[in-house]
Amino acid sequence: MPNVPAASALPRRDQIRREAARLFAARGFLGVGVDEIGKAVGISGPGLYRHFAGKDAMLADLLIGISERLLEEGRRRAGGGDGPAAALDALIGGHVEFALDDRDLITLHDRELLNLKEEDRRSVRRLQRGYVELWVDVVRQAYPQLAGPSAEPVARAAVHAVFGLINSTPHSLAPNPAQGERVGLQRDGMASLLHALAHGAFAAAAGSVAAEAAPDAAPDA
């Protein structure tokens, strides 16, 4: 997924999106006013209404937008045509990029989903289900041990576990030594680690199913 360009190169609506995401993530949706978002992008609070109907519309735009983007990008990566293993590797890579480049949106999703209007929340949930199902299907193709009906819950649990692992990066990347935080992994190192851990989690899930399916190999007494 492409990196977000510098603020000066962004259209006004995208500037508002970026600053709204930053402020909502830092202080919470309910703790940020329209005037403050406007000030962050250099326009009056009322001027924002030329781009968004209000603060609720900004939050919906951010959370529905990232859900649409993840699903669209996931479908593109999964359809690369190089086989299930390559498709899974591409999916992992895409989600890692998202987690490292859009940490404010991860924070918003974790914390502010309930502040969406019901209709918007249903839209996000629908898109999320599509994204999860895409991953589950690819994981079960990449690991034949997870392909059977009885193994589907294991594959699904592994997908959710990997999402939780990768999405934890807002809490573990880019420390601020000035605030007393310890030095941690830089972006490339974190990306490589998350990639390896995700593959390891799926391999472990497949291995657990294979172990349960294996007959008891202990010798008779």
Coordinates of C-alpha atoms in Angstrom, one line a residue:
M1 CA 0.0 0.0 0.0
P2 CA 1.5 3.4 -0.8
N3 CA 2.8 5.7 1.9
V4 CA 0.7 8.8 2.7
P5 CA 2.2 11.9 0.9
A6 CA 3.3 15.0 2.8
A7 CA 0.5 17.2 4.0
S8 CA 1.4 20.0 1.6
A9 CA 0.9 17.6 -1.4
L10 CA -2.5 16.4 -0.2
P11 CA -5.8 17.7 -1.4
R12 CA -7.7 19.5 1.3
R13 CA -10.2 16.7 2.0
D14 CA -7.2 14.3 2.5
Q15 CA -5.5 16.8 4.8
I16 CA -8.7 16.8 6.9
R17 CA -8.8 13.1 7.0
R18 CA -5.2 12.8 8.1
E19 CA -5.5 15.4 10.8
A20 CA -8.8 14.1 12.1
A21 CA -7.3 10.6 12.3
R22 CA -4.3 12.0 14.2
L23 CA -6.4 14.0 16.7
F24 CA -9.0 11.3 17.2
A25 CA -6.3 8.8 17.9
A26 CA -4.5 11.1 20.3
R27 CA -7.4 12.4 22.3
G28 CA -10.5 10.4 21.4
F29 CA -13.4 11.2 19.1
L30 CA -15.4 12.8 21.8
G31 CA -12.4 14.9 23.0
V32 CA -11.8 16.7 19.7
G33 CA -13.8 19.6 18.2
V34 CA -14.4 20.6 14.7
D35 CA -12.7 23.9 15.2
E36 CA -9.5 22.1 16.3
I37 CA -9.5 19.9 13.2
G38 CA -10.0 23.0 11.1
K39 CA -7.1 24.8 12.8
A40 CA -4.8 21.8 12.2
V41 CA -5.4 22.1 8.4
G42 CA -5.4 25.9 8.3
I43 CA -9.1 26.6 7.8
S44 CA -12.0 27.6 10.0
G45 CA -14.1 25.0 11.7
P46 CA -17.2 26.0 9.6
G47 CA -15.0 25.7 6.5
L48 CA -14.8 21.9 7.1
Y49 CA -18.5 21.6 6.3
R50 CA -17.7 22.2 2.6
H51 CA -15.9 18.8 2.8
F52 CA -17.7 16.8 5.5
A53 CA -21.1 17.1 7.0
G54 CA -19.7 17.0 10.5
K55 CA -17.4 15.1 12.9
D56 CA -19.5 11.9 12.6
A57 CA -19.1 12.0 8.9
M58 CA -15.3 12.3 9.3
L59 CA -15.1 9.3 11.5
A60 CA -17.3 7.2 9.2
D61 CA -15.2 8.3 6.2
L62 CA -12.1 7.2 8.0
L63 CA -13.3 3.8 9.2
I64 CA -15.3 2.8 6.2
G65 CA -12.6 4.0 3.9
I66 CA -9.8 1.9 5.5
S67 CA -12.1 -1.1 5.6
E68 CA -12.8 -0.7 1.9
R69 CA -9.1 -0.2 1.2
L70 CA -8.0 -3.3 3.1
L71 CA -10.6 -5.5 1.4
E72 CA -9.8 -4.1 -2.1
E73 CA -6.0 -4.4 -1.6
G74 CA -6.4 -7.9 0.0
R75 CA -8.4 -9.1 -3.0
R76 CA -5.7 -7.7 -5.4
R77 CA -2.9 -9.4 -3.5
A78 CA -4.7 -12.7 -3.1
G79 CA -5.5 -12.9 -6.8
G80 CA -1.8 -12.6 -7.8
G81 CA -1.9 -16.0 -9.5
D82 CA 1.3 -17.4 -8.0
G83 CA -0.4 -19.9 -5.7
P84 CA -1.8 -20.0 -2.2
A85 CA 1.5 -19.7 -0.4
A86 CA 2.5 -16.6 -2.4
A87 CA -1.1 -15.1 -1.9
L88 CA -0.8 -15.6 1.9
D89 CA 2.6 -14.0 1.9
A90 CA 1.3 -11.0 -0.1
L91 CA -1.7 -10.7 2.3
I92 CA 0.6 -10.6 5.3
G93 CA 2.9 -8.1 3.7
G94 CA 0.0 -5.8 2.8
H95 CA -1.5 -5.9 6.3
V96 CA 2.0 -5.3 7.9
E97 CA 2.4 -2.2 5.6
F98 CA -1.0 -0.9 6.7
A99 CA -0.2 -1.5 10.4
L100 CA 3.1 0.4 10.2
D101 CA 1.9 3.2 8.0
D102 CA -1.6 3.9 9.4
R103 CA -1.3 3.4 13.1
D104 CA -3.8 6.2 13.9
L105 CA -6.4 4.3 11.9
I106 CA -5.7 1.1 13.9
T107 CA -6.2 3.1 17.1
L108 CA -9.4 4.6 15.8
H109 CA -10.8 1.2 14.8
D110 CA -10.0 -0.4 18.1
R111 CA -11.4 2.5 20.2
E112 CA -14.0 4.4 18.2
L113 CA -16.1 1.9 16.3
L114 CA -18.9 2.2 18.8
N115 CA -19.1 6.0 18.1
L116 CA -20.2 5.4 14.5
K117 CA -23.8 5.6 13.6
E118 CA -25.5 2.2 13.4
E119 CA -25.7 2.2 9.6
D120 CA -22.0 3.1 9.3
R121 CA -21.0 0.5 11.9
R122 CA -22.9 -2.2 9.9
S123 CA -21.0 -1.1 6.8
V124 CA -17.6 -1.5 8.6
R125 CA -18.6 -4.9 10.0
R126 CA -19.7 -6.1 6.6
L127 CA -16.4 -5.1 5.0
Q128 CA -14.4 -6.6 7.9
R129 CA -16.2 -9.9 7.5
G130 CA -15.3 -9.9 3.8
Y131 CA -11.7 -9.3 4.7
V132 CA -11.6 -12.0 7.3
E133 CA -13.2 -14.5 4.9
L134 CA -10.7 -13.7 2.3
W135 CA -7.8 -14.5 4.7
V136 CA -9.4 -17.7 6.0
D137 CA -9.9 -19.0 2.5
V138 CA -6.3 -18.3 1.5
V139 CA -4.9 -19.7 4.7
R140 CA -6.8 -22.9 4.3
Q141 CA -5.5 -23.2 0.7
A142 CA -1.9 -22.5 1.8
Y143 CA -2.1 -25.1 4.6
P144 CA -3.8 -28.3 3.6
Q145 CA -4.0 -29.4 7.2
L146 CA -6.5 -26.5 7.7
A147 CA -8.6 -27.3 4.7
G148 CA -11.0 -29.8 6.3
P149 CA -14.4 -28.7 7.8
S150 CA -13.3 -29.5 11.3
A151 CA -10.2 -27.3 11.0
E152 CA -12.1 -24.2 9.8
P153 CA -12.5 -22.8 13.3
V154 CA -8.7 -23.2 13.9
A155 CA -7.9 -21.3 10.7
R156 CA -10.4 -18.6 11.6
A157 CA -9.0 -18.2 15.1
A158 CA -5.5 -18.1 13.7
V159 CA -6.5 -15.3 11.3
H160 CA -7.9 -13.2 14.1
A161 CA -4.8 -13.9 16.2
V162 CA -2.5 -12.7 13.4
F163 CA -4.6 -9.6 13.0
G164 CA -4.2 -8.9 16.7
L165 CA -0.5 -9.5 16.5
I166 CA 0.1 -7.2 13.5
N167 CA -2.3 -4.5 14.8
S168 CA -0.5 -4.2 18.0
T169 CA 2.2 -2.2 16.3
P170 CA 0.8 1.2 17.4
H171 CA 2.0 0.2 20.9
S172 CA 5.4 -1.1 20.0
L173 CA 6.9 0.9 17.1
A174 CA 8.6 4.3 16.9
P175 CA 9.4 5.0 20.6
N176 CA 10.0 8.5 21.8
P177 CA 13.2 8.6 23.9
A178 CA 12.3 12.2 24.9
Q179 CA 9.4 10.8 26.8
G180 CA 11.4 8.1 28.4
E181 CA 10.4 5.3 26.1
R182 CA 13.0 2.6 25.4
V183 CA 14.6 2.3 22.0
G184 CA 12.8 -0.4 19.9
L185 CA 12.8 -1.8 16.4
Q186 CA 12.8 0.5 13.5
R187 CA 10.3 0.0 10.7
D188 CA 12.1 -2.5 8.5
G189 CA 13.0 -4.7 11.5
M190 CA 9.5 -4.6 12.8
A191 CA 8.1 -5.4 9.4
S192 CA 10.4 -8.5 9.1
L193 CA 9.5 -9.6 12.6
L194 CA 5.8 -9.3 12.1
H195 CA 6.0 -11.1 8.8
A196 CA 7.9 -14.0 10.3
L197 CA 5.6 -14.2 13.4
A198 CA 2.5 -14.3 11.2
H199 CA 3.8 -17.2 9.1
G200 CA 4.8 -18.9 12.3
A201 CA 1.3 -18.5 13.8
F202 CA -0.3 -20.1 10.7
A203 CA 2.3 -22.9 10.7
A204 CA 1.6 -23.6 14.4
A205 CA -2.1 -23.7 13.7
A206 CA -1.7 -26.2 10.9
G207 CA 0.7 -28.2 13.1
S208 CA -1.8 -28.4 16.0
V209 CA -4.5 -29.8 13.7
A210 CA -2.1 -32.3 12.2
A211 CA -1.0 -33.4 15.7
E212 CA -4.6 -33.9 16.8
A213 CA -5.3 -35.9 13.7
A214 CA -2.3 -38.2 14.1
P215 CA -3.0 -41.6 15.6
D216 CA -1.5 -42.4 19.0
A217 CA 2.1 -43.5 18.2
A218 CA 2.9 -44.7 21.7
P219 CA 3.9 -48.4 21.9
D220 CA 1.6 -50.9 23.6
A221 CA 2.4 -51.6 27.2

